[in-house]
Structures are given as C-alpha cells and as structure tokens.
mmCIF file of C-alpha atoms in Angstrom:
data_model
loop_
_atom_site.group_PDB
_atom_site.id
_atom_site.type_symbol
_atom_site.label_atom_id
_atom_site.label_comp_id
_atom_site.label_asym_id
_atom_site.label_seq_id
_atom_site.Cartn_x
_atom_site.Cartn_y
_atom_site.Cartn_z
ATOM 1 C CA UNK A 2 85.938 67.643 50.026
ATOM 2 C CA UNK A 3 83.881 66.591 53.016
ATOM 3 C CA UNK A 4 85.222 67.874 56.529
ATOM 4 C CA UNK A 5 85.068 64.639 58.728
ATOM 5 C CA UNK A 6 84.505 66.435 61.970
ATOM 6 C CA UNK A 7 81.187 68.076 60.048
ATOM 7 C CA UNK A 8 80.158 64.950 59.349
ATOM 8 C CA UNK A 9 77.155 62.792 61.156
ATOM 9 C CA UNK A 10 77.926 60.254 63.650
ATOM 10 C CA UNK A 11 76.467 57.361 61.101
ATOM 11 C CA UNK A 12 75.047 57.712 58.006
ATOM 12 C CA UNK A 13 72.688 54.446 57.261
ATOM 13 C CA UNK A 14 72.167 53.755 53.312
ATOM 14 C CA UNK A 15 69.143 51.597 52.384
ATOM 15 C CA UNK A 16 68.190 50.491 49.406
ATOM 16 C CA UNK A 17 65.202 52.704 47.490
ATOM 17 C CA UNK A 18 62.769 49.831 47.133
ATOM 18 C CA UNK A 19 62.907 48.474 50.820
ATOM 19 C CA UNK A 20 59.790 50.295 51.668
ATOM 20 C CA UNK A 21 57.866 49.189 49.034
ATOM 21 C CA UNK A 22 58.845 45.679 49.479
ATOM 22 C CA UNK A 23 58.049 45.593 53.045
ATOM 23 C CA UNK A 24 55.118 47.656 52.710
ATOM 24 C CA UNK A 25 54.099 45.319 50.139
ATOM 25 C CA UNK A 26 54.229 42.286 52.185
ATOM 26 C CA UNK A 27 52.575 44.066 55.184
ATOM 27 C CA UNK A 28 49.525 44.961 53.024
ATOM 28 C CA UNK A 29 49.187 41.707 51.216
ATOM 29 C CA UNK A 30 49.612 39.893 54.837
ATOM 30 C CA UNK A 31 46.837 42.238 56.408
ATOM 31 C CA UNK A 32 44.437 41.569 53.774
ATOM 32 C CA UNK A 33 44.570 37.733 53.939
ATOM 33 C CA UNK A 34 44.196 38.058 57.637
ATOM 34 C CA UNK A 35 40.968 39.918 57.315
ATOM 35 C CA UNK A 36 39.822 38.087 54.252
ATOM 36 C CA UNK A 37 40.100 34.747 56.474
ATOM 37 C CA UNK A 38 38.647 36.109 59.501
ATOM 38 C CA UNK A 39 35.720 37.700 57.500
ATOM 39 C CA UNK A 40 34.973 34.144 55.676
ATOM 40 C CA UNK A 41 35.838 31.854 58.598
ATOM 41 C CA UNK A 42 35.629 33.800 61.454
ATOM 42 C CA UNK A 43 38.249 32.911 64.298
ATOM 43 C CA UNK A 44 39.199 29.795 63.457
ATOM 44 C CA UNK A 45 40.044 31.226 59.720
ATOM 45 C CA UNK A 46 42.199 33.641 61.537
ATOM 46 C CA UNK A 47 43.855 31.195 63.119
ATOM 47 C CA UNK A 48 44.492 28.899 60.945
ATOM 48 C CA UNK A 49 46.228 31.862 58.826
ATOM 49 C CA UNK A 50 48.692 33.441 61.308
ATOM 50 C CA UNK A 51 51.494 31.547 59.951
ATOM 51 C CA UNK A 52 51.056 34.214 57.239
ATOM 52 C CA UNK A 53 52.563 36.985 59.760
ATOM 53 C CA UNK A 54 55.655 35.126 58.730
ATOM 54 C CA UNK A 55 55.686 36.829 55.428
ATOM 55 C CA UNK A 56 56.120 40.538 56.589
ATOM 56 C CA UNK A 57 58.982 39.481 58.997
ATOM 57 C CA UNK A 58 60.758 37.605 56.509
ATOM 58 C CA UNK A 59 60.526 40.835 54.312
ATOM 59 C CA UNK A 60 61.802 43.051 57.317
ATOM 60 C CA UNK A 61 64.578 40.726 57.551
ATOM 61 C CA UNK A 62 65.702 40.932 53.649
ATOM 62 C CA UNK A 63 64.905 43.891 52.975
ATOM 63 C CA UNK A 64 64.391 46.234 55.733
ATOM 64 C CA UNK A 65 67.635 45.389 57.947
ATOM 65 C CA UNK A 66 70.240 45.043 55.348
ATOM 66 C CA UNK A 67 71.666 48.384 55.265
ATOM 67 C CA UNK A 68 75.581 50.266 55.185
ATOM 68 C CA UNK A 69 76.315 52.136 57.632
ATOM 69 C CA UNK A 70 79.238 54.848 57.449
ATOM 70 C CA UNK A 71 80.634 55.986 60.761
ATOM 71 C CA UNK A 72 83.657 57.166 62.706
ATOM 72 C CA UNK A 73 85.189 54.156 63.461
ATOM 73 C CA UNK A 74 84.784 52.374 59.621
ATOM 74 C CA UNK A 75 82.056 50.803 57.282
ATOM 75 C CA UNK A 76 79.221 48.260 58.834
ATOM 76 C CA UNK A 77 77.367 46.024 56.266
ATOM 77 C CA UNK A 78 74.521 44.618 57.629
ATOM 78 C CA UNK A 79 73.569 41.642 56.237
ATOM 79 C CA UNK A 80 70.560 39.435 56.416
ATOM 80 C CA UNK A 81 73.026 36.613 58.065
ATOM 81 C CA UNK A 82 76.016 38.560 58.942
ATOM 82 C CA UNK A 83 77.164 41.816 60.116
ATOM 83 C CA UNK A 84 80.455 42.853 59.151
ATOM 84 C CA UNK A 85 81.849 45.499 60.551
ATOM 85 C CA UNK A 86 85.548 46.683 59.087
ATOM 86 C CA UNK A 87 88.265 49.760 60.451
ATOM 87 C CA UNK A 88 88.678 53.042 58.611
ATOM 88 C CA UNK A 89 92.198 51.589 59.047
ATOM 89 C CA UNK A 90 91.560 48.029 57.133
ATOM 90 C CA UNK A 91 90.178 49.442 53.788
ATOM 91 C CA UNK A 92 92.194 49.268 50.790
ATOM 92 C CA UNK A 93 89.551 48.878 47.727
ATOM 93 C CA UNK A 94 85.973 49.911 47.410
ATOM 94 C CA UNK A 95 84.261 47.766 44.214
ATOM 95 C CA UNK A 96 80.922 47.797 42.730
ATOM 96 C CA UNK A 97 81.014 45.158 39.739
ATOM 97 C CA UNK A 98 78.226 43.280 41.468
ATOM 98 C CA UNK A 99 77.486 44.894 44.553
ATOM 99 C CA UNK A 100 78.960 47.542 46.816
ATOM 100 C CA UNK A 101 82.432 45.431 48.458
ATOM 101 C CA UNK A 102 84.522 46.674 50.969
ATOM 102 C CA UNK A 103 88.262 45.478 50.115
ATOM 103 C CA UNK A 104 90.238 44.704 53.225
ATOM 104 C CA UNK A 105 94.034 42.709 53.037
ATOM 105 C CA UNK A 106 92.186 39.722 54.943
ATOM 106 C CA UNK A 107 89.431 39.890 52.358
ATOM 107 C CA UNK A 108 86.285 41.172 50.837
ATOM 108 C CA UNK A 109 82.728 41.830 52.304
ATOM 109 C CA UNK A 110 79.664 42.183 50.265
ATOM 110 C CA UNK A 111 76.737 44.033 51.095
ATOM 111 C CA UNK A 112 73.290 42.401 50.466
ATOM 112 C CA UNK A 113 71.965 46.406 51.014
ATOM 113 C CA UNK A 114 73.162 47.484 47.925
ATOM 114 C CA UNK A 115 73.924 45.771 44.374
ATOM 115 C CA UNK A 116 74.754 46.766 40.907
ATOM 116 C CA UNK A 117 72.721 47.760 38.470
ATOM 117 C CA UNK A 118 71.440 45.416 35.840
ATOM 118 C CA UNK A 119 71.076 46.067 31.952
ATOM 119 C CA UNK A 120 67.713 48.386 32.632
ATOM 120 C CA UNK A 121 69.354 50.181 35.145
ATOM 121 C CA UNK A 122 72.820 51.030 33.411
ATOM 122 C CA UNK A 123 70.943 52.459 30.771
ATOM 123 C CA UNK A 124 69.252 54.695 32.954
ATOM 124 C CA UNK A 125 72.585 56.559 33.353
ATOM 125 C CA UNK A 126 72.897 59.910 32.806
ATOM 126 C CA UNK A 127 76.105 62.218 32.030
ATOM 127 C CA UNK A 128 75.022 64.045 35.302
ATOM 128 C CA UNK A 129 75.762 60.558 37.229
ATOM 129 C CA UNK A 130 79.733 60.285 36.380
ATOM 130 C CA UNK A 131 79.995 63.689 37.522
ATOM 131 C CA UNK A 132 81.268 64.904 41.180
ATOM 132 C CA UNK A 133 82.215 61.445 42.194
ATOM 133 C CA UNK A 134 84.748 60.645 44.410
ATOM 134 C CA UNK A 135 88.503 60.787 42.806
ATOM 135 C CA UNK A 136 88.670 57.143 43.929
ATOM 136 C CA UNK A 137 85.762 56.119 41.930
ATOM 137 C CA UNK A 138 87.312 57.031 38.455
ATOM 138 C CA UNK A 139 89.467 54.686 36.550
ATOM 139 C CA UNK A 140 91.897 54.737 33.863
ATOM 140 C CA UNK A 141 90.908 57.877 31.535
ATOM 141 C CA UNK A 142 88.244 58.949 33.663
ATOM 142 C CA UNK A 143 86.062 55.515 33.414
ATOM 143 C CA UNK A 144 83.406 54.843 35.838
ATOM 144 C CA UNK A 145 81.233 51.240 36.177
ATOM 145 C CA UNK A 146 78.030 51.207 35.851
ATOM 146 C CA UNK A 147 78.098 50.140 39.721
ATOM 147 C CA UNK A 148 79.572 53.879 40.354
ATOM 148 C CA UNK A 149 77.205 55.620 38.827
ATOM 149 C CA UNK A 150 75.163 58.137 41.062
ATOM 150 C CA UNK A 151 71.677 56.810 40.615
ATOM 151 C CA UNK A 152 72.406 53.023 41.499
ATOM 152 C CA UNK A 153 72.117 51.284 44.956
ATOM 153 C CA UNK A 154 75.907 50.738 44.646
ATOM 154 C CA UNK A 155 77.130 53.572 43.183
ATOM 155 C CA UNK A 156 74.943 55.720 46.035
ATOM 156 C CA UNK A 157 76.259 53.343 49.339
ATOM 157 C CA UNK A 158 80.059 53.419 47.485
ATOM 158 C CA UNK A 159 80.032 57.046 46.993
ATOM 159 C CA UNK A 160 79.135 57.621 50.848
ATOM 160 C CA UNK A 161 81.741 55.246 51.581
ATOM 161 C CA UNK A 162 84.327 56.938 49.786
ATOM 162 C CA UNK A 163 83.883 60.757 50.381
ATOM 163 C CA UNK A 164 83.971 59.589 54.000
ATOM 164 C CA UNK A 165 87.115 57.491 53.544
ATOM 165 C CA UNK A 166 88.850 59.846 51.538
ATOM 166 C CA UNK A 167 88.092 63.115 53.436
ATOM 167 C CA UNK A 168 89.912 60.915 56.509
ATOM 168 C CA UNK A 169 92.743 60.069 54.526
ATOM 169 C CA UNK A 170 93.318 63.329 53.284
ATOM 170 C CA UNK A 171 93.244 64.795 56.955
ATOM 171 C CA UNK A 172 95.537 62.268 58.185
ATOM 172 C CA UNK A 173 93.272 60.572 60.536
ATOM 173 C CA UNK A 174 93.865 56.913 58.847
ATOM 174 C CA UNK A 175 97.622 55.218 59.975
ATOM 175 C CA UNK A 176 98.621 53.484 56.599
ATOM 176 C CA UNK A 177 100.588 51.511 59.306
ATOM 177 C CA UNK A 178 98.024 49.662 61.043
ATOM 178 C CA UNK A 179 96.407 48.398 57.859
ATOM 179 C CA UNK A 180 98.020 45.118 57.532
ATOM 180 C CA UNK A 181 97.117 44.772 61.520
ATOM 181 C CA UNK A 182 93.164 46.211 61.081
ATOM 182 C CA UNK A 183 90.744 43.012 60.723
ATOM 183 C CA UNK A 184 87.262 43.484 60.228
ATOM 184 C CA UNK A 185 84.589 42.147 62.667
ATOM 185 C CA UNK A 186 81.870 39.101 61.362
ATOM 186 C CA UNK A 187 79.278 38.920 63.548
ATOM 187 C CA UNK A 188 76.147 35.659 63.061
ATOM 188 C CA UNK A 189 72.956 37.837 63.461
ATOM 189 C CA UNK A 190 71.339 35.146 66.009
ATOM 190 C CA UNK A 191 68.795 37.548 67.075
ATOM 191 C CA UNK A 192 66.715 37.603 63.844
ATOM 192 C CA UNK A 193 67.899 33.663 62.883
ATOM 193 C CA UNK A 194 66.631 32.516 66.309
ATOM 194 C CA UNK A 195 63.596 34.747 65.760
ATOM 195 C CA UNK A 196 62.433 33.885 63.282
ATOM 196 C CA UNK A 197 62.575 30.147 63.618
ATOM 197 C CA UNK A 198 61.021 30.801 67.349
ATOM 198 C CA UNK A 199 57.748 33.078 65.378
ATOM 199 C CA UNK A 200 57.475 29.871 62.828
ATOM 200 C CA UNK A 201 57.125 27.459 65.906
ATOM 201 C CA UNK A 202 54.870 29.268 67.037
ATOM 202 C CA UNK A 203 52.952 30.634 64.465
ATOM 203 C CA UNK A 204 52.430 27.168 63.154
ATOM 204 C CA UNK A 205 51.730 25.326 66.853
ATOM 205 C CA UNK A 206 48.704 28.300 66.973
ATOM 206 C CA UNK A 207 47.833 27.086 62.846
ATOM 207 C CA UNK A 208 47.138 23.784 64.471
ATOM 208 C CA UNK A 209 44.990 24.819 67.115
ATOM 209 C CA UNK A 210 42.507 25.789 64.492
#
C-alpha cells in the first residue's frame, strides 16, 4: 500500500490521446495557414486566421481537462468547470461512464477520463483486474470494464483510490467531517472569456482581408 507522505505533491492524469488530438489540430491548422498564404499571399493569410481557433478549441477539450490527485483531495478539471472535492468529502469512486467522484452533496464527472466502449473492453486483459485497489473490486471479486487498468477511467480511478485509501488506512481522513466536507465548483472564465475574446478578434482581422 502506498505511503502518503512518499507520495508527490499532485499527480495530473491526462487522457492518452490528448496529444495526438491537439497535435492533430495544430498541424492541420499550420498547413492551411501556409497553404493560404502560399496561394493568396497576405491577404489569404488573413482572411484564414480565424482558423487559429481550431488548435485552441482543441487545447481547451482536450489538453486542459485533466484529474489531479493531491494532498488536500481530487481536482477534475473540466472544459467548463473545475471541481475541486476534500479527501474528507469522498464516499464512492465510479467508472460506469466515466471516472465520478461520489461526495454526500453529489457526484462530479470528469470530462479527462471516460469508460471504455465495446472495442476497448475487449481489449482487457487478465493482467488488468490484477493489483487494483481493494476498493475497486465488487461482489466476488468483479471489476467494470471502467476499472480495468488499461482504460482512461480505470487508470485516473486507480490513482484516485490508492491515494484515498493509503490516507484512510493511516488515519489522516476524519470520517467525522464528511457530512460537513463540500466540494468546490469553480466557472473556468479564463478560457470561456478567451476564447470568445480570440473569435472577436480573429474574425474582426478575417474582415480586414
């Protein structure tokens, strides 16, 4: 069982294909940029920029949701919202459809990691119910296919629990303050406004050409 005082300030889990999705909409982005100045010169380029939009609307759904395991409790980061609940408020970790964090006031979703579909619970191996979490097994042993060790879900609700457990276990979580612990929802302005404020802009330039 994980120590929690060996354990790193935050650990951040991502979802595998972020990079590629991103990195896909950079490169895609880049090219039509160059294909339109190359054809059109400036004003091509210009009249194109609204197409920067594409690479920061993949940061924002891909590259910024995340979970984040810490100290002081879980933090999903959303594309809208950032939720950010107490060691202290967590009763239930569930992964039927994505990775949810179970609190008495309710349950949180993260966008950062989801269940597997039909394709990916078959690629399940024996090796992937193994050396979970106790919390993670249900009656007789069972495990979702959400659990299992090579999904998005299974991967952020495993880090969630071997943290969360190796607190309980050393007494650092007060069953007492539960019903008291409430998570905090955050709006994530900063990318909302952002964005919005690039598109204004993006498309006042477009006109321009």
């Amino acid at each position: 069982m994980p120590n929690p005082q060996s354990e790193p300030e935050t650990e951040v889990f991502r979802p595998r294909t972020t990079k590629w999705f991103t990195g896909i909409a950079v490169v895609l982005t880049a090219a039509a940029l160059v294909s339109a100045a190359v054809s059109s010169g400036a004003s091509g380029l210009l009249a194109t920029v609204p197409l920067l939009l594409i690479p920061a609307v993949a940061a924002w759904l891909f590259w910024y949701p995340s979970v984040r395991v810490g100290r002081g409790g879980v933090a999903l980061h959303n594309p809208f919202r950032t939720i950010e609940v107490p060691w202290a408020a967590l009763i239930h970790v569930d992964t039927k459809f994505a990775l949810k964090i179970v609190t008495p006031k309710g349950s949180y979703t993260a966008w950062a990691a989801p269940a597997p579909g039909v394709w990916g619970t078959h690629q399940g191996k024996p090796e992937h119910l193994r050396n979970l979490p106790g919390t993670t097994y249900g009656v007789g042993g069972s495990v979702r296919p959400g659990d299992l060790s090579n999904t998005d879900s299974g991967q952020a609700a495993r880090m969630v629990r071997e943290r969360w457990e190796a607190l309980v276990n050393a007494g650092r979580i007060d069953p007492d303050q539960t019903d008291a612990a409430r998570a905090a929802v955050s709006i994530n302005w900063r990318w909302i406004l952002g964005l919005v404020l690039a598109a204004v802009v993006l498309f006042a330039l477009a006109g321009l050409a």
